[in-house]
GROMACS .gro file of C-alpha atoms in nm:
model
  357
    1MET     CA    1  -6.685   1.175   0.288
    2ASP     CA    2  -6.629   1.438   0.023
    3GLU     CA    3  -6.349   1.344  -0.315
    4GLN     CA    4  -6.008   1.277  -0.148
    5HIS     CA    5  -5.723   1.386  -0.290
    6ILE     CA    6  -5.333   1.174  -0.267
    7ASP     CA    7  -5.128   1.229  -0.115
    8ASN     CA    8  -4.858   0.935  -0.152
    9SER     CA    9  -4.580   1.146   0.005
   10LEU     CA   10  -4.591   1.229   0.417
   11ASP     CA   11  -4.460   1.570   0.338
   12THR     CA   12  -4.632   1.833   0.399
   13GLY     CA   13  -4.366   2.149   0.396
   14ASN     CA   14  -4.330   2.218   0.737
   15ASP     CA   15  -4.175   1.972   0.960
   16ASP     CA   16  -4.088   2.187   1.203
   17GLY     CA   17  -4.409   2.225   1.303
   18THR     CA   18  -4.628   1.906   1.294
   19PRO     CA   19  -4.500   1.785   1.570
   20GLY     CA   20  -4.824   1.548   1.614
   21TRP     CA   21  -4.836   1.449   1.254
   22ASP     CA   22  -4.459   1.327   1.333
   23ALA     CA   23  -4.553   1.125   1.580
   24ILE     CA   24  -4.820   0.871   1.455
   25ASN     CA   25  -4.640   0.835   1.090
   26ALA     CA   26  -4.266   0.756   1.318
   27ALA     CA   27  -4.541   0.489   1.494
   28LEU     CA   28  -4.621   0.339   1.153
   29ALA     CA   29  -4.294   0.367   1.034
   30ALA     CA   30  -4.109   0.091   1.284
   31LEU     CA   31  -4.469  -0.071   1.169
   32TYR     CA   32  -4.442  -0.097   0.842
   33PRO     CA   33  -4.095  -0.031   0.779
   34GLY     CA   34  -4.014   0.067   0.435
   35GLN     CA   35  -4.404   0.083   0.326
   36GLU     CA   36  -4.474   0.434   0.159
   37PRO     CA   37  -4.863   0.447   0.247
   38ARG     CA   38  -5.148   0.589   0.081
   39HIS     CA   39  -5.242   0.897   0.202
   40TYR     CA   40  -5.580   1.043   0.134
   41GLY     CA   41  -5.576   1.380   0.262
   42THR     CA   42  -5.922   1.640   0.257
   43ALA     CA   43  -5.938   1.849  -0.017
   44LEU     CA   44  -6.093   2.136   0.241
   45PRO     CA   45  -5.963   2.207   0.573
   46TYR     CA   46  -6.276   2.150   0.893
   47THR     CA   47  -6.143   2.487   1.023
   48LEU     CA   48  -6.199   2.619   0.632
   49GLY     CA   49  -6.648   2.520   0.627
   50GLY     CA   50  -6.498   2.159   0.546
   51ARG     CA   51  -6.720   1.836   0.684
   52ASP     CA   52  -6.422   1.645   0.700
   53PRO     CA   53  -6.240   1.715   1.058
   54LEU     CA   54  -5.987   1.493   0.983
   55ASP     CA   55  -5.690   1.645   0.800
   56GLY     CA   56  -5.635   1.283   0.684
   57ILE     CA   57  -5.631   0.929   0.669
   58SER     CA   58  -5.348   0.725   0.558
   59VAL     CA   59  -5.393   0.318   0.450
   60TYR     CA   60  -5.139   0.090   0.460
   61ARG     CA   61  -5.160  -0.244   0.375
   62ALA     CA   62  -5.053  -0.588   0.515
   63GLU     CA   63  -5.024  -1.009   0.503
   64LEU     CA   64  -5.032  -1.110   0.783
   65PRO     CA   65  -5.207  -1.290   1.047
   66ARG     CA   66  -5.415  -1.204   0.684
   67PRO     CA   67  -5.454  -0.956   0.451
   68HIS     CA   68  -5.580  -0.642   0.499
   69TRP     CA   69  -5.579  -0.205   0.475
   70HIS     CA   70  -5.513  -0.128   0.813
   71TYR     CA   71  -5.625   0.267   0.804
   72VAL     CA   72  -5.573   0.498   1.063
   73THR     CA   73  -5.607   0.864   1.144
   74TYR     CA   74  -5.472   1.198   1.137
   75GLY     CA   75  -5.639   1.481   1.306
   76PHE     CA   76  -5.781   1.391   1.647
   77SER     CA   77  -5.477   1.458   1.727
   78GLU     CA   78  -5.268   1.836   1.724
   79LEU     CA   79  -5.079   1.695   1.406
   80TYR     CA   80  -4.937   2.096   1.448
   81ASP     CA   81  -4.842   2.348   1.732
   82LYS     CA   82  -4.989   2.278   2.054
   83GLN     CA   83  -5.370   2.444   2.092
   84SER     CA   84  -5.499   2.259   2.440
   85ASP     CA   85  -5.392   2.388   2.749
   86ASP     CA   86  -5.372   2.021   2.789
   87ALA     CA   87  -5.011   1.978   2.836
   88ASP     CA   88  -5.132   1.508   2.969
   89SER     CA   89  -5.310   1.483   2.565
   90SER     CA   90  -5.279   1.524   2.238
   91GLY     CA   91  -5.566   1.666   2.088
   92PHE     CA   92  -5.813   1.429   2.192
   93GLY     CA   93  -5.603   1.198   2.282
   94PHE     CA   94  -5.622   0.997   2.026
   95GLU     CA   95  -5.671   0.904   1.629
   96LEU     CA   96  -5.871   0.550   1.525
   97THR     CA   97  -5.793   0.252   1.332
   98PHE     CA   98  -5.993   0.034   1.158
   99ARG     CA   99  -5.831  -0.314   0.994
  100LEU     CA  100  -6.050  -0.442   0.682
  101ALA     CA  101  -6.017  -0.773   0.452
  102ILE     CA  102  -5.921  -0.739   0.124
  103ASP     CA  103  -6.091  -0.927  -0.074
  104SER     CA  104  -5.952  -1.117  -0.402
  105GLY     CA  105  -5.790  -0.911  -0.689
  106GLU     CA  106  -5.838  -0.618  -0.447
  107ASP     CA  107  -5.596  -0.309  -0.496
  108THR     CA  108  -5.692  -0.008  -0.361
  109PRO     CA  109  -5.837   0.059  -0.014
  110PRO     CA  110  -6.247   0.090  -0.081
  111ALA     CA  111  -6.297   0.454   0.071
  112TRP     CA  112  -6.587   0.352   0.241
  113PRO     CA  113  -6.412   0.375   0.622
  114MET     CA  114  -6.352   0.678   0.551
  115ASN     CA  115  -6.618   0.804   0.551
  116LEU     CA  116  -6.703   0.639   0.859
  117LEU     CA  117  -6.373   0.733   1.073
  118GLN     CA  118  -6.488   1.082   0.925
  119ASN     CA  119  -6.910   1.083   1.083
  120LEU     CA  120  -6.683   0.959   1.399
  121ALA     CA  121  -6.460   1.275   1.426
  122ARG     CA  122  -6.825   1.477   1.313
  123TYR     CA  123  -6.953   1.321   1.636
  124VAL     CA  124  -6.668   1.399   1.851
  125PHE     CA  125  -6.564   1.786   1.675
  126GLY     CA  126  -6.983   1.826   1.731
  127SER     CA  127  -6.994   1.705   2.051
  128GLY     CA  128  -6.750   1.723   2.252
  129ASN     CA  129  -6.752   1.292   2.334
  130VAL     CA  130  -6.485   1.209   2.284
  131PHE     CA  131  -6.350   0.732   2.264
  132GLU     CA  132  -6.237   0.544   2.459
  133ALA     CA  133  -6.093   0.212   2.472
  134GLY     CA  134  -6.438  -0.011   2.631
  135HIS     CA  135  -6.687   0.183   2.407
  136HIS     CA  136  -6.921   0.064   2.171
  137MET     CA  137  -7.202   0.168   1.963
  138ASN     CA  138  -7.517   0.075   1.698
  139ALA     CA  139  -7.413   0.174   1.409
  140ASN     CA  140  -7.852   0.201   1.322
  141GLY     CA  141  -7.754  -0.014   0.998
  142PRO     CA  142  -7.428  -0.228   0.791
  143ILE     CA  143  -7.160  -0.066   0.859
  144ALA     CA  144  -7.079   0.004   0.452
  145LEU     CA  145  -7.434   0.116   0.373
  146ASP     CA  146  -7.579  -0.061   0.053
  147THR     CA  147  -7.455  -0.370   0.198
  148ASP     CA  148  -7.563  -0.698   0.316
  149THR     CA  149  -7.301  -0.757   0.598
  150CYS     CA  150  -7.463  -0.852   0.937
  151LEU     CA  151  -7.216  -0.568   1.166
  152ARG     CA  152  -7.391  -0.338   1.195
  153HIS     CA  153  -7.185  -0.197   1.524
  154LEU     CA  154  -6.908  -0.093   1.599
  155ALA     CA  155  -6.655  -0.131   2.002
  156PHE     CA  156  -6.331   0.090   2.049
  157MET     CA  157  -6.067  -0.151   2.183
  158PRO     CA  158  -5.642   0.005   2.146
  159ASP     CA  159  -5.505  -0.160   1.837
  160PRO     CA  160  -5.281  -0.485   1.950
  161GLN     CA  161  -5.035  -0.368   1.757
  162LEU     CA  162  -5.023   0.012   1.777
  163PRO     CA  163  -4.911   0.109   2.222
  164ALA     CA  164  -4.977   0.454   2.305
  165ARG     CA  165  -4.696   0.682   2.323
  166ALA     CA  166  -4.591   1.047   2.410
  167THR     CA  167  -4.531   1.322   2.135
  168PRO     CA  168  -4.486   1.694   2.177
  169ASN     CA  169  -4.808   1.774   2.158
  170GLY     CA  170  -4.889   1.462   2.479
  171GLU     CA  171  -4.998   1.213   2.503
  172LEU     CA  172  -5.200   1.001   2.199
  173ALA     CA  173  -5.372   0.672   2.217
  174PHE     CA  174  -5.449   0.409   1.872
  175LEU     CA  175  -5.807   0.317   1.909
  176GLN     CA  176  -5.894   0.082   1.704
  177VAL     CA  177  -6.235   0.058   1.482
  178ILE     CA  178  -6.449  -0.309   1.575
  179GLY     CA  179  -6.742  -0.415   1.339
  180LEU     CA  180  -7.019  -0.648   1.579
  181SER     CA  181  -7.275  -0.881   1.424
  182ASP     CA  182  -7.644  -0.815   1.696
  183ASP     CA  183  -7.549  -1.095   1.886
  184GLU     CA  184  -7.160  -1.024   1.939
  185MET     CA  185  -7.233  -0.611   2.090
  186ALA     CA  186  -7.591  -0.830   2.286
  187ALA     CA  187  -7.279  -1.042   2.443
  188ILE     CA  188  -7.089  -0.692   2.536
  189LYS     CA  189  -7.387  -0.579   2.674
  190ARG     CA  190  -7.416  -0.829   2.889
  191TRP     CA  191  -7.013  -0.882   2.984
  192SER     CA  192  -6.804  -0.627   2.857
  193THR     CA  193  -6.559  -0.507   2.516
  194ASP     CA  194  -6.244  -0.619   2.641
  195GLY     CA  195  -6.389  -0.926   2.758
  196VAL     CA  196  -6.567  -1.004   2.455
  197LEU     CA  197  -6.318  -0.933   2.195
  198GLN     CA  198  -6.015  -1.127   2.418
  199ALA     CA  199  -6.277  -1.449   2.360
  200LEU     CA  200  -6.321  -1.381   1.982
  201ALA     CA  201  -5.950  -1.325   1.865
  202PRO     CA  202  -5.861  -1.634   1.791
  203ARG     CA  203  -6.121  -1.618   1.562
  204MET     CA  204  -6.048  -1.267   1.425
  205PRO     CA  205  -5.668  -1.204   1.478
  206LEU     CA  206  -5.620  -0.830   1.513
  207TRP     CA  207  -5.959  -0.804   1.552
  208ILE     CA  208  -5.971  -0.747   1.129
  209THR     CA  209  -6.322  -0.673   1.061
  210ASP     CA  210  -6.423  -0.890   0.778
  211LEU     CA  211  -6.793  -0.797   0.574
  212HIS     CA  212  -6.877  -1.123   0.467
  213ARG     CA  213  -6.848  -1.328   0.728
  214ALA     CA  214  -7.109  -1.451   0.949
  215SER     CA  215  -7.148  -1.393   1.320
  216LEU     CA  216  -6.900  -1.640   1.554
  217LEU     CA  217  -7.127  -1.732   1.839
  218ASP     CA  218  -7.204  -2.022   1.617
  219ASP     CA  219  -6.970  -2.259   1.852
  220PRO     CA  220  -7.143  -2.356   2.173
  221ALA     CA  221  -6.791  -2.349   2.404
  222LEU     CA  222  -6.743  -2.026   2.237
  223VAL     CA  223  -7.147  -1.870   2.359
  224ARG     CA  224  -7.021  -2.053   2.721
  225GLN     CA  225  -6.749  -1.909   2.705
  226LEU     CA  226  -6.904  -1.569   2.692
  227GLN     CA  227  -7.182  -1.637   2.969
  228GLN     CA  228  -6.972  -1.799   3.187
  229GLY     CA  229  -6.806  -1.454   3.209
  230SER     CA  230  -7.186  -1.274   3.243
  231GLU     CA  231  -7.244  -1.458   3.589
  232ARG     CA  232  -6.846  -1.439   3.708
  233GLU     CA  233  -6.809  -1.082   3.680
  234GLY     CA  234  -7.118  -0.910   3.569
  235SER     CA  235  -7.163  -0.681   3.314
  236SER     CA  236  -7.006  -0.313   3.254
  237THR     CA  237  -7.291  -0.193   3.094
  238ALA     CA  238  -7.424   0.101   3.324
  239VAL     CA  239  -7.586   0.317   3.151
  240LEU     CA  240  -7.922   0.177   2.882
  241PHE     CA  241  -8.017   0.424   2.668
  242VAL     CA  242  -8.440   0.355   2.609
  243GLU     CA  243  -8.752   0.553   2.452
  244THR     CA  244  -9.033   0.495   2.638
  245LEU     CA  245  -8.976   0.576   3.066
  246ALA     CA  246  -9.190   0.849   3.313
  247TRP     CA  247  -9.323   0.759   3.631
  248ARG     CA  248  -9.570   0.837   3.953
  249GLU     CA  249  -9.673   0.841   4.247
  250GLU     CA  250  -9.991   0.636   4.346
  251GLY     CA  251 -10.035   0.727   4.713
  252ASN     CA  252  -9.719   0.530   4.888
  253GLN     CA  253  -9.644   0.340   4.589
  254VAL     CA  254  -9.483   0.482   4.257
  255VAL     CA  255  -9.512   0.358   3.891
  256LEU     CA  256  -9.239   0.303   3.670
  257VAL     CA  257  -9.331   0.286   3.322
  258LEU     CA  258  -9.200   0.138   3.065
  259GLY     CA  259  -9.203   0.021   2.695
  260ALA     CA  260  -9.212  -0.333   2.629
  261GLY     CA  261  -8.938  -0.331   2.333
  262GLN     CA  262  -8.723  -0.277   2.604
  263VAL     CA  263  -8.813  -0.434   2.930
  264PRO     CA  264  -8.586  -0.766   2.837
  265ASN     CA  265  -8.340  -0.584   2.787
  266VAL     CA  266  -8.376  -0.402   3.124
  267LEU     CA  267  -8.429  -0.779   3.338
  268GLU     CA  268  -8.163  -0.963   3.157
  269LEU     CA  269  -7.907  -0.628   3.282
  270LEU     CA  270  -8.060  -0.569   3.619
  271PRO     CA  271  -8.002  -0.897   3.839
  272LEU     CA  272  -7.628  -0.819   3.561
  273ARG     CA  273  -7.545  -0.571   3.792
  274LEU     CA  274  -7.684  -0.571   4.079
  275ARG     CA  275  -7.586  -0.840   4.229
  276HIS     CA  276  -7.212  -0.743   4.129
  277GLY     CA  277  -7.310  -0.413   4.384
  278ASN     CA  278  -7.352  -0.199   4.067
  279PRO     CA  279  -7.596   0.031   3.961
  280LEU     CA  280  -7.785   0.027   3.668
  281THR     CA  281  -7.895   0.397   3.504
  282ILE     CA  282  -8.169   0.391   3.271
  283VAL     CA  283  -8.214   0.699   3.082
  284SER     CA  284  -8.428   0.872   2.742
  285ARG     CA  285  -8.429   1.193   2.717
  286GLU     CA  286  -8.614   1.348   2.900
  287HIS     CA  287  -8.601   1.123   3.239
  288GLU     CA  288  -8.340   0.870   3.484
  289TRP     CA  289  -8.423   0.662   3.639
  290VAL     CA  290  -8.157   0.439   3.912
  291PHE     CA  291  -8.159   0.099   4.003
  292ALA     CA  292  -7.871  -0.001   4.280
  293PRO     CA  293  -7.804  -0.228   4.508
  294GLY     CA  294  -7.933  -0.121   4.855
  295ASP     CA  295  -7.937  -0.299   5.280
  296ARG     CA  296  -8.298  -0.164   5.186
  297ASP     CA  297  -8.638  -0.107   4.951
  298ALA     CA  298  -8.693   0.194   4.880
  299VAL     CA  299  -8.848   0.406   4.549
  300ALA     CA  300  -8.681   0.836   4.625
  301LYS     CA  301  -8.664   1.172   4.425
  302ASP     CA  302  -8.301   1.173   4.279
  303GLY     CA  303  -8.253   1.541   4.185
  304GLU     CA  304  -8.460   1.508   3.898
  305GLY     CA  305  -8.452   1.190   3.830
  306MET     CA  306  -8.508   0.948   4.063
  307ARG     CA  307  -8.333   0.610   4.241
  308CYS     CA  308  -8.376   0.312   4.323
  309THR     CA  309  -8.318   0.012   4.612
  310LEU     CA  310  -8.336  -0.257   4.581
  311THR     CA  311  -8.216  -0.503   4.827
  312ALA     CA  312  -8.137  -0.944   4.709
  313GLN     CA  313  -8.424  -0.985   4.802
  314GLY     CA  314  -8.630  -0.665   4.620
  315LEU     CA  315  -8.388  -0.743   4.242
  316ASP     CA  316  -8.632  -1.183   4.312
  317ALA     CA  317  -8.960  -1.087   4.318
  318LEU     CA  318  -8.939  -0.774   4.010
  319GLU     CA  319  -8.735  -1.034   3.788
  320GLN     CA  320  -9.034  -1.342   3.950
  321GLN     CA  321  -9.268  -1.061   3.784
  322VAL     CA  322  -9.245  -0.793   3.589
  323GLN     CA  323  -9.303  -0.962   3.254
  324ALA     CA  324  -9.221  -0.789   2.885
  325GLY     CA  325  -9.570  -0.746   2.830
  326ARG     CA  326  -9.815  -0.508   2.871
  327GLY     CA  327  -9.982  -0.449   3.218
  328ARG     CA  328  -9.929  -0.368   3.550
  329TYR     CA  329  -9.698  -0.574   3.749
  330PRO     CA  330  -9.638  -0.455   4.120
  331VAL     CA  331  -9.300  -0.536   4.297
  332PRO     CA  332  -9.403  -0.723   4.696
  333GLY     CA  333  -9.253  -0.535   4.961
  334THR     CA  334  -9.080  -0.252   4.743
  335GLY     CA  335  -9.305   0.014   4.693
  336LEU     CA  336  -9.234   0.022   4.296
  337VAL     CA  337  -9.496  -0.102   4.082
  338VAL     CA  338  -9.388  -0.131   3.705
  339GLU     CA  339  -9.637  -0.069   3.417
  340VAL     CA  340  -9.477  -0.216   3.070
  341VAL     CA  341  -9.723   0.011   2.778
  342PRO     CA  342  -9.605  -0.111   2.380
  343THR     CA  343  -9.350  -0.035   2.229
  344ALA     CA  344  -9.402   0.164   1.920
  345LEU     CA  345  -9.181   0.171   1.595
  346ARG     CA  346  -9.111   0.352   1.330
  347ASP     CA  347  -8.968   0.354   1.029
  348ALA     CA  348  -8.771   0.616   0.863
  349GLN     CA  349  -9.112   0.856   0.806
  350GLY     CA  350  -9.245   0.844   1.197
  351ASN     CA  351  -9.440   0.600   1.095
  352VAL     CA  352  -9.553   0.344   1.334
  353VAL     CA  353  -9.528   0.003   1.150
  354ARG     CA  354  -9.537  -0.203   1.468
  355GLU     CA  355  -9.663  -0.245   1.823
  356ILE     CA  356  -9.460  -0.442   2.020
  357GLY     CA  357  -9.602  -0.570   2.367
   0.00000   0.00000   0.00000
């Protein structure tokens, strides 16, 4: 994020031309009556070649349930005149929020969450892919660079204090970005974002991100609660992205090739999807393979990809036969062979530093 200028007045100079901006202000004025936020505007607009897609970010100070900064974006929605043809949604249909615990003696909101929110905006503006409640993503490192925080993942949920609202430019939702640890994200993949975050809420009120906290899954009772939710409802993770995915035909059999590093995830998610009547799609850069529940075991082409239908017995056989170590694992009665090859772990320069399997 480029250096920002501070504009503590939210007067944009033309009230009649800022209906979207005014709608965000109105929502926050109701939540923080009388508080003048710190507003960080973008020095060079994105439309004029600037690096930051968002027009600005406002930061409020909240004292309850614990002191925290409340960041709110301006720019994912249509702030000025209506431009899109979609009358139902304002721009991308949302703005992002982020709650950060205030460190002792801190009187100025840190800048790194603004960089994080602008980076998320670059992804949305560049790809056209929008965030929705329940989405999650790997930050590929600490969510705050150059810190030793265990929070390396992000989840998106409706801000618990800012409900969706109608604006002159269409519907606007407020999605809160939440920092999570590796094992908390693993629990989400096994169950669901909503289920896990609702269970964590008593220990993380308002889902305030605290860089200094440890994982909340140090409580055996909480771990059991998450396991029971996963067993009861299955996993909401419909797509698993992998590095290694290929297949080939050998006579009447199809050989599916997977990397050893991803096999444990596949074996964990398959029963949590298929036993609850849902498919699991495995995707690499070039290929797509779908496992789906069915009344007979079969493997067949599905457009450019492949589809493997498994009965309950076929799924049992796959779970019993396939292991994460290098080798070939025929799955009896299904026509499927799973070939597991080593997964290469590479450094930032692309050099192989370790192999799994």
